[in-house]
Short mmCIF file of C-alpha atoms in Angstrom, two decimals:
data_model
loop_
_atom_site.label_atom_id
_atom_site.label_comp_id
_atom_site.label_asym_id
_atom_site.label_seq_id
_atom_site.Cartn_x
_atom_site.Cartn_y
_atom_site.Cartn_z
CA MET A 1 -0.14 0.01 -0.03
CA SER A 2 1.72 3.09 -0.98
CA GLN A 3 1.40 6.28 0.93
CA PRO A 4 0.54 9.60 -0.95
CA PRO A 5 3.76 11.64 -1.29
CA ARG A 6 4.34 14.13 1.46
CA PRO A 7 4.05 17.82 0.34
CA MET A 8 7.57 19.52 -0.30
CA ARG A 9 8.57 21.50 3.26
CA ILE A 10 10.47 24.83 2.93
CA THR A 11 12.03 26.12 6.06
CA LEU A 12 13.31 29.72 6.05
CA CYS A 13 16.28 29.84 8.49
CA PRO A 14 16.95 33.23 10.28
CA GLY A 15 20.08 34.90 8.91
CA GLY A 16 20.73 32.01 6.76
CA PRO A 17 19.36 29.87 3.52
CA MET A 18 16.34 28.60 2.68
CA LEU A 19 15.88 24.75 3.37
CA ILE A 20 14.26 22.55 0.75
CA ARG A 21 13.10 19.15 1.84
CA GLY A 22 12.27 16.78 -1.35
CA ALA A 23 13.04 16.78 -4.94
CA ALA A 24 12.62 20.19 -6.50
CA VAL A 25 14.24 22.27 -9.58
CA VAL A 26 15.08 25.64 -8.54
CA GLU A 27 15.38 28.37 -11.19
CA ALA A 28 18.30 30.90 -10.57
CA GLU A 29 18.09 34.43 -11.48
CA ASP A 30 20.00 33.80 -14.54
CA GLY A 31 17.06 31.53 -15.50
CA THR A 32 19.43 28.56 -15.41
CA LEU A 33 17.48 25.52 -13.82
CA HIS A 34 19.22 23.34 -11.02
CA GLU A 35 17.47 20.30 -9.42
CA THR A 36 18.37 19.22 -6.10
CA THR A 37 20.76 16.24 -5.61
CA ARG A 38 20.18 15.71 -1.70
CA PRO A 39 17.18 14.93 0.53
CA VAL A 40 17.58 18.47 1.97
CA SER A 41 18.91 21.29 -0.05
CA ALA A 42 19.89 24.81 1.25
CA VAL A 43 18.96 27.70 -1.34
CA CYS A 44 20.96 31.19 -0.93
CA ARG A 45 19.26 33.84 0.40
CA CYS A 46 21.84 36.50 1.06
CA GLY A 47 22.90 36.74 -2.54
CA ALA A 48 26.69 36.48 -1.94
CA THR A 49 27.02 32.58 -2.92
CA SER A 50 29.72 31.51 -4.92
CA ARG A 51 27.23 28.45 -6.25
CA ALA A 52 24.19 29.84 -6.87
CA PRO A 53 21.39 29.01 -6.67
CA TRP A 54 22.84 26.95 -3.44
CA CYS A 55 24.01 28.23 -0.23
CA ASP A 56 27.75 28.02 0.23
CA GLY A 57 27.77 29.37 3.87
CA THR A 58 29.10 32.88 2.92
CA HIS A 59 26.23 34.66 5.02
CA GLN A 60 28.47 33.82 7.91
CA LEU A 61 31.30 36.08 6.56
CA LEU A 62 28.72 38.62 5.93
CA ALA A 63 27.49 38.58 9.31
CA GLY A 64 31.04 38.63 10.86
CA LYS A 65 31.50 41.76 8.63
CA ALA A 66 28.57 43.57 10.23
CA ARG A 67 29.60 43.04 13.58
CA THR A 68 33.10 44.69 12.98
CA MET B 1 44.84 -1.87 10.30
CA ARG B 2 47.47 -3.25 12.54
CA LEU B 3 48.29 -1.70 16.01
CA PRO B 4 50.34 1.59 15.55
CA SER B 5 53.49 2.14 17.70
CA PRO B 6 52.88 2.69 21.47
CA ARG B 7 54.03 6.01 22.51
CA GLY B 8 55.00 5.34 26.25
CA PRO B 9 54.95 2.73 28.94
CA LEU B 10 51.12 2.41 29.16
CA GLY B 11 50.97 2.15 25.65
CA GLU B 12 53.44 -0.55 25.55
CA ARG B 13 51.43 -2.51 28.26
CA VAL B 14 47.94 -2.32 26.62
CA LEU B 15 49.56 -3.14 23.21
CA THR B 16 51.29 -6.19 24.71
CA VAL B 17 48.08 -7.13 26.31
CA LEU B 18 46.01 -6.64 23.06
CA ARG B 19 48.37 -8.85 21.17
CA GLY B 20 47.76 -11.87 23.52
CA GLU B 21 44.61 -14.15 23.98
CA VAL B 22 41.66 -13.05 25.80
CA ARG B 23 41.27 -14.76 29.20
CA GLU B 24 37.81 -15.80 31.06
CA VAL B 25 36.79 -13.04 33.88
CA GLY B 26 38.05 -14.53 37.12
CA ASP B 27 41.15 -16.48 35.71
CA PRO B 28 43.99 -15.53 37.58
CA GLY B 29 46.16 -15.37 34.33
CA ALA B 30 43.58 -12.50 33.09
CA ALA B 31 45.58 -9.38 32.14
CA VAL B 32 45.30 -6.84 34.83
CA ILE B 33 46.68 -3.54 33.49
CA GLU B 34 48.41 -1.24 35.92
CA VAL B 35 48.50 2.34 35.10
CA PRO B 36 51.81 4.24 35.86
CA ASP B 37 51.20 7.58 37.64
CA GLN B 38 53.49 9.57 35.57
CA ARG B 39 52.24 9.46 31.81
CA ALA B 40 52.87 11.55 28.70
CA CYS B 41 49.64 13.18 27.21
CA ASP B 42 50.62 11.59 23.74
CA ASP B 43 50.90 8.17 25.53
CA ASP B 44 47.43 8.50 27.00
CA ALA B 45 46.10 9.92 24.00
CA LEU B 46 47.32 7.20 21.59
CA THR B 47 46.41 4.38 24.12
CA LEU B 48 42.65 5.88 24.29
CA TRP B 49 42.66 6.06 20.67
CA VAL B 50 43.60 2.42 20.23
CA LEU B 51 40.93 1.34 22.88
CA HIS B 52 38.25 3.37 21.07
CA GLU B 53 39.21 1.80 17.79
CA LEU B 54 38.20 -1.57 19.11
CA HIS B 55 34.55 -0.41 18.79
CA TYR B 56 35.11 0.83 15.08
CA ARG B 57 37.10 -1.55 12.85
CA GLY B 58 39.38 -3.17 15.22
CA PHE B 59 43.00 -4.35 14.29
CA GLU B 60 44.14 -7.21 12.27
CA ASP B 61 46.44 -8.36 14.90
CA VAL B 62 44.07 -8.08 17.84
CA SER B 63 41.30 -10.61 18.52
CA GLU B 64 37.80 -9.12 18.21
CA GLU B 65 37.08 -10.72 21.71
CA TRP B 66 38.95 -7.77 23.24
CA GLU B 67 36.20 -5.13 22.55
CA TRP B 68 34.32 -5.46 25.86
CA ALA B 69 36.99 -7.21 27.87
CA PRO B 70 36.76 -6.19 31.48
CA ALA B 71 40.56 -5.97 31.58
CA LEU B 72 40.41 -2.98 29.33
CA MET B 73 37.44 -1.42 31.05
CA GLY B 74 39.27 0.05 33.93
CA VAL B 75 42.06 1.59 32.00
CA ARG B 76 39.68 2.93 29.17
CA TRP B 77 37.55 4.58 31.97
CA LEU B 78 40.39 5.93 33.56
CA LEU B 79 41.75 7.54 30.42
CA GLU B 80 38.30 8.76 29.53
CA HIS B 81 37.79 10.25 33.05
CA GLU B 82 40.88 12.25 32.74
CA LEU B 83 40.42 13.53 29.07
CA GLU B 84 36.94 14.66 30.16
CA GLU B 85 38.21 16.10 33.01
CA ARG B 86 40.68 18.13 31.11
CA LEU B 87 38.39 19.22 28.51
CA ARG B 88 35.89 20.33 31.15
CA VAL B 89 38.62 22.39 33.12
CA ARG B 90 39.47 24.25 29.57
CA TYR B 91 35.95 24.92 28.83
CA ALA B 92 35.14 26.23 32.60
CA ASP B 93 38.15 28.67 31.87
CA ALA B 94 36.96 29.96 28.69
CA ARG B 95 33.64 31.28 30.46
CA VAL B 96 31.65 30.78 27.26
CA PRO B 97 28.38 32.74 27.30
CA VAL B 98 25.04 30.65 27.34
CA ALA B 99 22.03 32.14 25.79
CA ASP B 100 18.37 31.51 26.51
CA GLU B 101 18.22 29.37 23.52
CA VAL B 102 20.51 26.75 22.50
CA THR B 103 20.40 27.83 18.84
CA ARG B 104 21.79 31.19 19.76
CA SER B 105 24.25 30.10 22.18
CA LEU B 106 25.67 28.19 19.19
CA ALA B 107 25.39 31.04 16.66
CA THR B 108 27.47 33.23 19.22
CA LEU B 109 30.03 30.75 19.81
CA THR B 110 30.60 29.69 16.29
CA ALA B 111 31.01 33.52 15.40
CA THR B 112 33.03 34.56 17.99
CA HIS B 113 35.49 31.91 18.58
CA GLU B 114 38.82 32.85 17.15
CA GLY B 115 41.78 30.48 16.21
CA PRO B 116 44.17 30.28 13.32
CA SER B 117 42.95 28.85 10.35
CA LEU B 118 44.40 25.88 8.38
CA ALA B 119 42.10 26.38 5.60
CA ARG B 120 43.31 29.78 5.09
CA HIS B 121 46.83 29.11 4.92
CA LEU B 122 46.15 26.00 2.48
CA GLN B 123 44.20 28.34 0.40
CA ARG B 124 46.91 31.09 -0.07
CA ASN B 125 50.28 30.01 0.99
CA ALA B 126 50.79 26.33 1.90
CA SER B 127 53.27 24.18 -0.27
CA ARG B 128 52.08 20.80 -1.63
CA GLU B 129 54.07 18.89 1.27
CA GLN B 130 52.32 20.95 3.86
CA ALA B 131 48.89 20.07 1.91
CA LEU B 132 49.79 16.40 2.01
CA ALA B 133 50.80 16.50 5.61
CA LEU B 134 47.51 18.06 6.59
CA LEU B 135 45.32 15.46 4.63
CA ARG B 136 47.22 12.59 6.52
CA GLN B 137 46.35 14.31 9.69
CA ARG B 138 42.81 14.79 8.60
CA SER B 139 42.60 11.22 7.61
CA LEU B 140 42.14 9.87 11.04
CA TYR B 141 38.95 11.43 11.33
CA HIS B 142 37.69 11.73 7.81
CA LEU B 143 38.10 7.93 7.08
CA LYS B 144 35.22 7.24 9.69
CA GLU B 145 33.53 10.43 9.25
CA GLY B 146 30.09 10.40 10.75
CA ASP B 147 30.67 7.06 12.55
CA PRO B 148 31.08 8.65 16.08
CA THR B 149 27.97 10.33 15.83
CA SER B 150 26.10 7.37 14.88
CA TRP B 151 26.56 6.00 18.40
CA VAL B 152 24.31 8.64 19.53
CA ILE B 153 21.28 7.72 17.64
CA PRO B 154 19.65 5.37 19.96
CA ARG B 155 20.32 7.72 22.81
CA LEU B 156 17.92 10.32 21.57
CA THR B 157 14.12 10.87 21.53
CA THR B 158 12.05 11.15 18.44
CA ARG B 159 12.57 14.71 17.16
CA PRO B 160 16.15 15.05 17.41
CA LYS B 161 16.73 11.74 16.48
CA ALA B 162 14.72 12.13 13.12
CA ALA B 163 16.59 15.24 12.24
CA LEU B 164 20.07 13.63 12.96
CA LEU B 165 19.17 10.66 10.86
CA GLU B 166 18.49 13.27 8.03
CA VAL B 167 22.12 14.53 8.42
CA GLN B 168 23.54 11.09 8.94
CA PHE B 169 21.98 9.84 5.75
CA ASP B 170 23.56 12.65 3.66
CA GLU B 171 27.03 11.81 5.35
CA TYR B 172 26.67 8.25 4.27
CA GLY B 173 26.10 9.14 0.60
CA ASP B 174 22.11 9.09 0.47
CA GLY B 175 22.26 5.52 -0.33
CA ASP B 176 25.02 5.90 -3.15
CA PRO B 177 28.39 4.22 -1.88
CA ALA B 178 30.28 6.42 -4.11
CA ARG B 179 29.05 9.69 -2.22
CA LEU B 180 29.57 8.19 1.22
CA HIS B 181 31.77 11.03 2.64
CA HIS B 182 34.64 8.80 4.09
CA GLU B 183 34.82 6.76 0.78
CA MET B 184 35.04 10.28 -1.16
CA PHE B 185 37.89 11.47 1.14
CA ALA B 186 39.78 7.60 0.62
CA ARG B 187 39.40 8.22 -3.13
CA GLY B 188 40.95 11.55 -2.71
CA LEU B 189 43.84 10.28 -0.73
CA GLU B 190 44.58 7.37 -3.32
CA THR B 191 44.48 9.82 -6.40
CA SER B 192 46.73 12.30 -4.34
CA GLY B 193 49.41 9.47 -4.07
CA LEU B 194 48.58 8.96 -0.18
CA CYS B 195 47.39 5.48 1.46
CA SER B 196 43.55 5.37 2.13
CA ALA B 197 43.79 2.26 4.33
CA TYR B 198 41.81 3.17 7.63
CA GLY B 199 44.20 4.64 10.43
CA HIS B 200 47.24 4.24 8.17
CA TYR B 201 48.93 7.47 9.39
CA VAL B 202 48.22 7.30 13.15
CA ASP B 203 51.82 7.25 14.10
CA GLU B 204 52.31 10.64 12.83
CA ALA B 205 49.09 12.20 14.42
CA LEU B 206 49.44 15.11 16.63
CA VAL B 207 48.27 14.89 20.21
CA PRO B 208 45.28 17.48 19.61
CA VAL B 209 44.28 15.50 16.49
CA LEU B 210 44.20 12.22 18.79
CA GLU B 211 42.34 14.00 21.40
CA GLN B 212 39.82 15.58 18.88
CA ASN B 213 39.00 11.60 17.59
CA ASN B 214 39.11 10.58 21.29
CA ALA B 215 36.74 13.41 22.49
CA VAL B 216 34.00 12.57 19.55
CA SER B 217 34.55 8.68 20.35
CA MET B 218 33.90 9.45 23.98
CA PHE B 219 31.02 11.61 23.38
CA GLY B 220 29.24 9.26 21.28
CA LEU B 221 29.93 5.98 23.25
CA HIS B 222 28.49 7.52 26.73
CA ARG B 223 24.97 8.12 26.69
CA ARG B 224 25.58 10.81 29.57
CA LEU B 225 27.50 12.83 27.03
CA ARG B 226 24.84 12.56 23.86
CA GLY B 227 24.36 16.65 24.53
CA ALA B 228 28.15 17.15 23.85
CA ALA B 229 28.17 14.86 21.08
CA LEU B 230 25.49 16.94 19.27
CA GLY B 231 27.05 20.07 20.13
CA HIS B 232 30.40 18.81 18.60
CA LEU B 233 28.54 17.99 15.43
CA ALA B 234 26.92 21.34 15.50
CA ALA B 235 30.24 23.31 15.66
CA PHE B 236 31.92 20.99 13.15
CA GLU B 237 29.21 21.44 10.78
CA SER B 238 28.93 25.09 11.32
CA THR B 239 32.48 25.82 10.85
CA SER B 240 32.89 23.49 7.66
CA ALA B 241 31.30 25.05 4.56
CA VAL B 242 33.55 28.21 4.19
CA PRO B 243 37.06 26.31 5.14
CA SER B 244 35.86 23.67 2.76
CA ARG B 245 35.69 26.05 -0.13
CA GLN B 246 39.05 27.52 0.90
CA LEU B 247 40.62 24.03 1.03
CA ALA B 248 39.12 23.26 -2.54
CA GLN B 249 40.69 26.50 -3.55
CA GLY B 250 43.97 25.68 -2.27
CA LEU B 251 44.18 22.27 -3.37
CA THR B 252 43.27 23.40 -7.04
CA ARG B 253 46.06 26.15 -6.69
CA LEU B 254 48.40 23.20 -5.64
CA GLY B 255 47.42 21.02 -8.72
CA PHE B 256 45.51 18.23 -6.56
CA PRO B 257 43.37 15.67 -8.65
CA PRO B 258 39.58 16.24 -8.92
CA GLU B 259 38.66 13.50 -6.51
CA MET B 260 40.46 15.28 -3.60
CA ILE B 261 38.82 18.53 -4.59
CA ALA B 262 35.65 16.75 -5.12
CA TYR B 263 35.58 15.80 -1.29
CA TYR B 264 35.89 19.36 -0.10
CA ASP B 265 33.41 20.78 -2.88
CA GLU B 266 30.87 18.25 -1.71
CA HIS B 267 31.17 19.61 1.93
CA VAL B 268 30.78 23.38 0.87
CA GLU B 269 27.11 22.59 -0.07
CA ALA B 270 26.29 19.60 2.27
CA ASP B 271 27.65 21.36 5.48
CA ALA B 272 25.66 24.52 4.41
CA VAL B 273 22.40 22.08 4.77
CA HIS B 274 23.84 20.30 7.81
CA GLU B 275 24.68 23.40 9.90
CA GLN B 276 21.06 24.56 9.89
CA VAL B 277 19.63 21.09 10.55
CA VAL B 278 21.99 20.17 13.47
CA VAL B 279 21.87 23.54 14.95
CA ARG B 280 17.89 24.03 14.70
CA ASP B 281 16.28 20.51 14.23
CA VAL B 282 18.78 18.37 16.19
CA CYS B 283 20.27 20.51 19.13
CA GLY B 284 17.30 22.78 19.29
CA ALA B 285 14.77 19.92 19.62
CA LEU B 286 17.08 18.18 22.09
CA VAL B 287 17.12 20.87 24.34
CA GLN B 288 13.63 21.42 24.14
CA GLU B 289 13.09 17.90 25.03
CA GLU B 290 15.87 17.93 27.62
CA PRO B 291 16.46 21.08 28.92
CA GLY B 292 19.26 20.09 31.12
CA GLN B 293 21.26 19.39 28.15
CA HIS B 294 21.79 23.04 27.07
CA GLU B 295 25.07 23.65 28.75
CA GLU B 296 26.44 19.99 27.43
CA VAL B 297 25.77 21.05 23.82
CA VAL B 298 27.68 24.38 24.34
CA PHE B 299 30.49 22.29 26.14
CA GLY B 300 30.58 19.77 23.05
CA ALA B 301 30.84 22.67 20.61
CA TRP B 302 33.32 24.68 22.32
CA THR B 303 35.71 21.49 22.69
CA CYS B 304 35.39 20.80 18.87
CA LEU B 305 36.35 24.18 17.99
CA ASP B 306 39.26 24.49 20.88
CA LEU B 307 40.72 21.14 19.81
CA GLU B 308 40.48 22.29 16.10
CA ALA B 309 42.37 25.44 17.29
CA ARG B 310 44.89 23.56 18.92
CA THR B 311 45.34 21.32 15.97
CA ALA B 312 45.83 24.51 13.75
CA THR B 313 48.21 26.13 16.25
CA ALA B 314 50.44 22.79 16.32
CA MET B 315 50.38 22.38 12.45
CA LEU B 316 51.31 26.08 11.83
CA ALA B 317 54.25 26.21 14.40
CA ARG B 318 55.38 23.08 12.83
CA TRP B 319 55.65 25.02 9.29
CA ASP B 320 56.70 28.14 11.10
CA ALA B 321 53.60 29.79 9.48
CA ALA B 322 51.64 31.07 12.44
#
């Protein structure tokens, strides 16, 4: 007996990325399409990532600069 | 893996016992290991590492019977007790602030903890020989990456357990053996001309590297230390994405093979995810369900950062690059 698929869950992390649980295709700002490859993916929200659309942790450096 | 070289009299006694046969409890010939009063920290660290490894992959030249042998439990207990005491004294001396929410405690800790950075040195200045030396030191942990944390799973209640498994599944390759993190590191070592055999480079491991491995094994193996185990993981994941990018850039600069660079590349995106899940969903849920674990989580997190700083200080001093 198969269960109906769970709806995709999206979590906005304070000061951090957007987490996507489940398979998704993310359209980046430049129009390119990126498929998720892991069960949970983090999409950049600070705009400073070197791996758009995915988060690469750079928001931590921005937060550090904002404090100094 | 075969037994490493002992680093002092305690190690010599323990390794000699391990090479022999296990005797029945109560047998007058059963080994009793006397622990000398005066010992060096590298003798202790290496001996405890060997005792913990009996619970992971074991040694080709040691009977599997030894894993839970009563003769070893006394010495393991003593070495773990002394290690924990040392870590707790360091933590108390650091006067780490604890916030009202554990997520805030962890965010403040990882944002404000200061220490030298091996990743930055590798990114900009390190030689190829220094990069290889660092990979050999890292191999002790990266070849069992994720494993010490797996000991914690049965000790958790529902919410932190489900969240931790989400991270562990990713550490173990999401069902694909080729993407299993410690397998990716092994492939990176081989293509870089290094040996990928588990524990191969233990004889050159620095004391803080052994202590980091021992701390994370001890946290995992004691239910009492579950909060520290998860705090350690939170600090590790929260300070991994940016350094992994720097390491990938450094290895690219030095002409390392794509397999080695791929290991660090994978950790940029994976650990950006894991950080959020471990801090919010694992540690946050643990402390909601067990409020008494808040300070333990912070202790484990601080210990991870402190031992990494000690490792970096030791490596950079060795290279005269501090």
